[in-house]
Coordinates of C-alpha atoms and ligand atoms in Angstrom, one line a residue:
X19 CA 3.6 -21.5 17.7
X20 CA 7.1 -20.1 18.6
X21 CA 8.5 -21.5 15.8
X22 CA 8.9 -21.2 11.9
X23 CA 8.4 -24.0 10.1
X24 CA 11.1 -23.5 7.9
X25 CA 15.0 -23.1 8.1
X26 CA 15.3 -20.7 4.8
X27 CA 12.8 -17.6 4.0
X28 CA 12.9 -18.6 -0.2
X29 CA 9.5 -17.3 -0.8
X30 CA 6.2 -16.8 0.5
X31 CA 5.0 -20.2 -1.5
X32 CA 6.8 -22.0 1.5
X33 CA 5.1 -20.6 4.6
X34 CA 2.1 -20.8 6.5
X35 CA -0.1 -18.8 7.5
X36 CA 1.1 -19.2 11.2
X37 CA 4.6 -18.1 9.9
X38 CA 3.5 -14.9 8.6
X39 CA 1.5 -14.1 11.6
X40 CA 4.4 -15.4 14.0
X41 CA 6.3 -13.0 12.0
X42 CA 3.9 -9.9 12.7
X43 CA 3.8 -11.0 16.1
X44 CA 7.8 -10.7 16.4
X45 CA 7.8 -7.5 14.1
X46 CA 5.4 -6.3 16.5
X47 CA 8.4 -6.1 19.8
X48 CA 11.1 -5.3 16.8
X49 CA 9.0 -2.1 15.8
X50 CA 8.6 -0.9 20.0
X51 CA 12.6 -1.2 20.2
X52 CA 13.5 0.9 16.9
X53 CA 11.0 3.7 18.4
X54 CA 13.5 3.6 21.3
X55 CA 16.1 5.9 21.8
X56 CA 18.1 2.7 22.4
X57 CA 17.2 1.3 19.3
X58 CA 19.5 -1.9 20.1
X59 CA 19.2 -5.6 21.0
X60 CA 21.5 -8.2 21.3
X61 CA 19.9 -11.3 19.6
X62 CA 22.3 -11.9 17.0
X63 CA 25.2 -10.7 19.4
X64 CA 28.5 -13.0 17.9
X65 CA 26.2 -14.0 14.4
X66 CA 27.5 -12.6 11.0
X67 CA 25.2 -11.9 7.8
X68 CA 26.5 -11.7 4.4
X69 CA 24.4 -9.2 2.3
X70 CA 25.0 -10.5 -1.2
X71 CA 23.4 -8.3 -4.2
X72 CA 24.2 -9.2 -7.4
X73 CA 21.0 -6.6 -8.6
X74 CA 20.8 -2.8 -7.5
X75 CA 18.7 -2.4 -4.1
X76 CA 18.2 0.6 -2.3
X77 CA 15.5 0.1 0.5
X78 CA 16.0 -3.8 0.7
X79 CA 20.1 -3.5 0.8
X80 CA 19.7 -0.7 3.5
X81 CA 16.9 -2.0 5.8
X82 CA 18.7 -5.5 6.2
X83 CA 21.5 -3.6 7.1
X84 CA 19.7 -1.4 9.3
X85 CA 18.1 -5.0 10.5
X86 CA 21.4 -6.4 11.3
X87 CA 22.9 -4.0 13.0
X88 CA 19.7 -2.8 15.4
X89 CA 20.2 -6.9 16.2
X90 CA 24.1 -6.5 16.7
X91 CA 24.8 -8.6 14.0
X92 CA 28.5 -8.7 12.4
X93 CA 27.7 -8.1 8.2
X94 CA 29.9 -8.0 5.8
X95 CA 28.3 -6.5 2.3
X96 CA 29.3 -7.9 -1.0
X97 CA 28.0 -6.1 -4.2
X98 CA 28.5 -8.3 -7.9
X99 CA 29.7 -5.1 -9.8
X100 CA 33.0 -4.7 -7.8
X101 CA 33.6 -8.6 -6.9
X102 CA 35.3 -11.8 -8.3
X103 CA 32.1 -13.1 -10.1
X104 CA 33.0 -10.2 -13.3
X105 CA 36.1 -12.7 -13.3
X106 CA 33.8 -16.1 -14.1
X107 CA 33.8 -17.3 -10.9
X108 CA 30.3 -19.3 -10.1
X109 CA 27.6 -18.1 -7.6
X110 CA 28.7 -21.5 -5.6
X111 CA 31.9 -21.0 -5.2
X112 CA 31.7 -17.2 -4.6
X113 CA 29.0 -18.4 -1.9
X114 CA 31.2 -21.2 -0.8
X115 CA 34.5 -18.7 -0.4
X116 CA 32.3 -16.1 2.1
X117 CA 30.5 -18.8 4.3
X118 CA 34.6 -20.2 5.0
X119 CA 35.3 -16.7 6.7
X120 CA 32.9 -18.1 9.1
X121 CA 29.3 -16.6 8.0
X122 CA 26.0 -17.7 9.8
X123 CA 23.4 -16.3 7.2
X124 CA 23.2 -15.2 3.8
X125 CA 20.7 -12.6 2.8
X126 CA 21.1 -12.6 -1.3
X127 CA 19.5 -10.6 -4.2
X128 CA 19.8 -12.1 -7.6
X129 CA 18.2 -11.8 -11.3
X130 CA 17.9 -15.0 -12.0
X131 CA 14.5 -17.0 -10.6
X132 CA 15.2 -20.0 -8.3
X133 CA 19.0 -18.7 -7.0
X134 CA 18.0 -18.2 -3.5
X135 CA 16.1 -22.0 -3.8
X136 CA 19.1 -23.2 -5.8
X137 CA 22.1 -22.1 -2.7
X138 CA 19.9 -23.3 -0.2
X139 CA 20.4 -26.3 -1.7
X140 CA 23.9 -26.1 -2.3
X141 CA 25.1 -24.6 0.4
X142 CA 25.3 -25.0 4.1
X143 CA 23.8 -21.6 5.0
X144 CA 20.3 -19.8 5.7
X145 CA 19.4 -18.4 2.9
X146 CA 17.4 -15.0 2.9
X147 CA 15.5 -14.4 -0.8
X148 CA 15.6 -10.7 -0.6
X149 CA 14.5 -10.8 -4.5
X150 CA 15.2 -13.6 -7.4
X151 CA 14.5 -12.1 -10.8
X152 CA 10.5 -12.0 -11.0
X153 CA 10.1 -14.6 -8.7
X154 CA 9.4 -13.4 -5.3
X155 CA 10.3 -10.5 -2.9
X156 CA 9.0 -12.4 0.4
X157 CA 10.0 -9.9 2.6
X158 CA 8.6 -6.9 0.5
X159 CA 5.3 -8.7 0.6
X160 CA 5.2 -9.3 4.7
X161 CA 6.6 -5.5 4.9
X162 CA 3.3 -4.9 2.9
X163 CA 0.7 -7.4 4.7
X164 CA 2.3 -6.1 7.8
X165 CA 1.4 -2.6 6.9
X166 CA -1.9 -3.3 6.2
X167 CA -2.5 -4.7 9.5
X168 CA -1.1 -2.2 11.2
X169 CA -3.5 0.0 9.5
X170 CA -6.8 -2.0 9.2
X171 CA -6.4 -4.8 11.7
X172 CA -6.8 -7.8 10.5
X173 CA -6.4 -9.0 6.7
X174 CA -9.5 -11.2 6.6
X175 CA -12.0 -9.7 3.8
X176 CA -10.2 -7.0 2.9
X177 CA -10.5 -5.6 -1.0
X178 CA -6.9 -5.5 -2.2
X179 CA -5.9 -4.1 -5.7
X180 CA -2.2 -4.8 -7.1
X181 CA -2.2 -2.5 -10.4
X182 CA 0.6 -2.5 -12.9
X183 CA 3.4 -4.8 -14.3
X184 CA 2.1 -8.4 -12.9
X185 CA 4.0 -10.1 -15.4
X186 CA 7.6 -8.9 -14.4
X187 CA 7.1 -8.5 -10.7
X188 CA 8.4 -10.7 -8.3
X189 CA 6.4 -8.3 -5.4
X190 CA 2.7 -9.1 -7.2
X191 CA 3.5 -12.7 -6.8
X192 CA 4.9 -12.6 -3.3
X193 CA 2.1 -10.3 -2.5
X194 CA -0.8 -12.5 -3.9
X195 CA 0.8 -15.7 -2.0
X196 CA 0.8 -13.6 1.4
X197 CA -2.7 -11.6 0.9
X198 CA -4.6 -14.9 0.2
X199 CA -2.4 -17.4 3.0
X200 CA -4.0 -14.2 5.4
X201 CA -7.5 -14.5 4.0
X202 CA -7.8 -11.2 1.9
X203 CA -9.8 -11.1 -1.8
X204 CA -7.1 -9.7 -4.2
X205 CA -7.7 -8.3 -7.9
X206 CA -4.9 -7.4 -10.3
X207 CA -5.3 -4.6 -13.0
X208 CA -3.5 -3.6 -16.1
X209 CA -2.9 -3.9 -19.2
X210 CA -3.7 -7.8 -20.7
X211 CA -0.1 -7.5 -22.2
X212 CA 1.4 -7.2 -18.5
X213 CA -1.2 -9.9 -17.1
X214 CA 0.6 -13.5 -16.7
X215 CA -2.1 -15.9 -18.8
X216 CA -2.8 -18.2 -15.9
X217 CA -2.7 -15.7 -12.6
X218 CA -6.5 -16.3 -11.9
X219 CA -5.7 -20.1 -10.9
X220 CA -3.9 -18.3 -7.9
X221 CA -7.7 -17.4 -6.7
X222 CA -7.3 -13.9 -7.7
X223 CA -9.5 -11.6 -10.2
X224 CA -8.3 -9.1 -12.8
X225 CA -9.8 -6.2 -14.4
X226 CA -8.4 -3.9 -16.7
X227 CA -10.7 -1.0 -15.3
X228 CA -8.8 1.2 -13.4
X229 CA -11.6 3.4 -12.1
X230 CA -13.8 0.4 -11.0
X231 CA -11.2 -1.5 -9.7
X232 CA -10.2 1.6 -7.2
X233 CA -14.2 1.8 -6.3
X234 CA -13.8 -2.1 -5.3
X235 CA -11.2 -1.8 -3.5
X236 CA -10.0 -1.0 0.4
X237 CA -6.1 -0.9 -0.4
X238 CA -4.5 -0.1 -3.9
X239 CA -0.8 -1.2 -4.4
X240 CA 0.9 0.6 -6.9
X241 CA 3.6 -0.9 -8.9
X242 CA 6.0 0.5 -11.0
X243 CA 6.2 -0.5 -14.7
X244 CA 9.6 -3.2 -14.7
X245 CA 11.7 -1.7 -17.9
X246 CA 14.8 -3.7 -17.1
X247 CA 13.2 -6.8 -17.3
X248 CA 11.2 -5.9 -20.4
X249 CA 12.7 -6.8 -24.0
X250 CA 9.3 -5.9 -26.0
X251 CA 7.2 -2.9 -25.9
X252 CA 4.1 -4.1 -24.0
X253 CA 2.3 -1.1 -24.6
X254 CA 2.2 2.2 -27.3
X255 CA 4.2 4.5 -24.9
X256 CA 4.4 5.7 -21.5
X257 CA 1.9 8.5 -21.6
X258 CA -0.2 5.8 -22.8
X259 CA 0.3 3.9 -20.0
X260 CA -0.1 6.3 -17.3
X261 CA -3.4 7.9 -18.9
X262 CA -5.2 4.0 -18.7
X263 CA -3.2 2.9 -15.4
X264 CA -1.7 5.8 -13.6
X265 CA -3.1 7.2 -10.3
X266 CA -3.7 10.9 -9.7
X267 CA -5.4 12.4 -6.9
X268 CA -8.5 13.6 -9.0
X269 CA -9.1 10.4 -9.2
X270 CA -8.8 9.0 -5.4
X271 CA -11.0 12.2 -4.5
X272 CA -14.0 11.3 -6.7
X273 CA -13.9 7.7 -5.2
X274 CA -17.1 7.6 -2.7
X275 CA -14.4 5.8 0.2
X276 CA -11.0 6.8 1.5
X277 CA -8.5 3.8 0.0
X278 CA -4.7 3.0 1.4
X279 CA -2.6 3.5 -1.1
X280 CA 0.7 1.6 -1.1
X281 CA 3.9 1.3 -3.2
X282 CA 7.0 -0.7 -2.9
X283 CA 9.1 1.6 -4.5
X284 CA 11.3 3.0 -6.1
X285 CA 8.6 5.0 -7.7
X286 CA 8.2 6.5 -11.0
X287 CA 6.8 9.9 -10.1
X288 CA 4.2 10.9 -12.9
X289 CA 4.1 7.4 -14.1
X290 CA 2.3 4.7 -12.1
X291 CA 1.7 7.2 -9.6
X292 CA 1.1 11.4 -9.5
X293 CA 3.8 13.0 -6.5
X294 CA 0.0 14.5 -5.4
X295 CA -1.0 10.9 -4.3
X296 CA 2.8 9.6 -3.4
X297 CA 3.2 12.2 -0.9
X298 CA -0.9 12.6 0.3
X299 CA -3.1 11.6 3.4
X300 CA -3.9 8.4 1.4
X301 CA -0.1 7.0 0.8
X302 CA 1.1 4.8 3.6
X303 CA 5.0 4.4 1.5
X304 CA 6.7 5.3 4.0
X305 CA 5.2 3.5 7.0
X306 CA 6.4 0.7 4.8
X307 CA 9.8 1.4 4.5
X308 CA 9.8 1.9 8.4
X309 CA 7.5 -1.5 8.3
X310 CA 10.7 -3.0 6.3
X311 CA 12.9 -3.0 9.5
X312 CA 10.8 -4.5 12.3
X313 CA 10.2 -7.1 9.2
X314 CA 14.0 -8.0 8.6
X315 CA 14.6 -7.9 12.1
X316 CA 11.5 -10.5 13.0
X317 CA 13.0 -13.0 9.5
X318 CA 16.6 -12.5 11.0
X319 CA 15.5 -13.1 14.5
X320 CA 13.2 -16.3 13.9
X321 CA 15.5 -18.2 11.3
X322 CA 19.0 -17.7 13.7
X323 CA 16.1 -19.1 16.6
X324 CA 14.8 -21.8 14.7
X325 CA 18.4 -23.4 13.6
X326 CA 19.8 -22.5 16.9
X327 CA 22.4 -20.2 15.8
X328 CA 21.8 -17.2 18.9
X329 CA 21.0 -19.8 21.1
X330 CA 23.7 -18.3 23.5
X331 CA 22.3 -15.1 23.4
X332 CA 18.7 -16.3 24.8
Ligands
LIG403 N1 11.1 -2.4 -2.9 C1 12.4 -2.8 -3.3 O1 12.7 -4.0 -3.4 O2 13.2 -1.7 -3.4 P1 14.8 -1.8 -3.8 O3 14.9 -2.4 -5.2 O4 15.3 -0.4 -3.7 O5 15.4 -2.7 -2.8

């Protein structure tokens, strides 16, 4: 298969297990050219990307940037705090205004669930989910998958553990979706508060064991407790928290295996996570930020391929 089977990247729910690994596959060549010291192709040579954020991003904002511009990509950035929409105007029209200055591709972060799903359909773009509310992250989750492979080979029968704030998190979801489409057993662990009701009808299992959960385990993705979206106190306090669910390196070095440990950042040092583990031998966070790239560049790549957009530049 050379191409994807669909024409926007809205979540992971929509593609196949041939589109993630078609993805990989692509990400693969993407990753050789950014260890280049000509770290440029020209793929998307004459295509422009509108990066809309309407919710703070550091890694996502700057590796689709970084993305864009190692594919020679035009981009134009557009951030909701300094824009038109603080004057009423609707996501639509503000959508609508950018793609008449002649855009190919939008690439959008947004708090609300279902906006990526919601422009595709209302707009004549491709549409990039680079985040909806607590929806999905579908490109965090490939970065991730990705960086598991590139680590353990293939994803088949690994142990995967996803501890934290399930509830809130749009990368558990994503995550789950890509970890079973690639045949990997995933459990979830935290506290029941920050466990959706229903989440073991996705074929996953939960514990609220952090110790034994780690000892199951071949990869442990951390995530970060998701305040902003939280209006109730879901647990006592913090240092409640992070004594039942945090990580320290104690911990990883009475386990009778080595385990991966992941993150998708940002990370709340001391919290979910000791700085010990973040920066040790067992922490692959930065391979996944550099993962991120090769990633955006591969979603970038296939989606302008698929709806003919750098045909030219082939
Ligand atoms: N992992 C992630 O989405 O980070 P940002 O919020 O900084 O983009």
């Amino acid at each position: 298969m050379s191409e994807l089977s669909v024409n926007h990247l809205l979540g992971i729910k929509e593609l196949s297990a041939q589109d993630i690994h078609l993805i990989f596959e692509t990400a693969s060549q993407f990753k050789e050219v950014i260890n280049r010291p000509i770290k440029k192709v020209p793929s998307l040579r004459d295509i422009t990307v509108a990066n809309l954020f309407f919710e703070n991003s550091t890694r996502t904002r700057l590796s689709f940037e970084l993305a864009e511009k190692r594919l020679s990509a035009d981009i134009i950035n557009f951030s909701a705090a300094s824009s038109s929409v603080k004057k009423g105007e609707t996501l639509i029209d503000t959508v609508n205004n950018i793609l008449s200055m002649k855009v190919d591709m939008v690439v959008m972060r947004h708090p609300n669930p279902g906006a990526a799903k919601f422009l595709s359909l209302n707009v004549n773009s491709t549409i990039i989910n680079a985040g909806d509310g607590a929806h999905e992250h579908p490109t965090q989750a490939l970065l991730d998958a990705f960086s598991i492979v590139s680590k353990h080979g293939d994803l088949k029968g690994k142990k995967v553990l996803i501890v934290g704030d399930i509830l809130h998190s749009r990368v558990a979801l994503s995550n789950i979706l890509c970890l079973l489409k690639l045949g990997a057993e995933v459990k979830l662990c935290g506290p029941a508060t920050l466990m959706p009701k229903y989440i073991t009808k996705l074929g996953v299992t939960v514990s609220h064991n952090l110790k034994e959960s780690l000892e199951w385990c071949d990869i442990a993705n951390m995530l970060r407790v998701q305040h902003e979206r939280q209006d109730l106190k879901y647990f006592p306090s913090i240092r409640e928290y992070t004594k039942q669910f945090g990580l320290t390196l104690p911990m990883l070095d009475s386990l009778k295996k080595e385990i991966t440990i992941m993150h998708p950042g940002p990370i709340n040092r001391g919290v979910e996570i000791s700085s010990e583990v973040a920066d040790s031998d067992y922490s692959i966070i930065l391979n996944q930020v550099e993962n991120g790239v090769a990633i955006r560049m591969a979603v970038l790549y296939l989606l302008a391929s698929k709806n003919k957009m750098n045909f030219k530049a082939d």
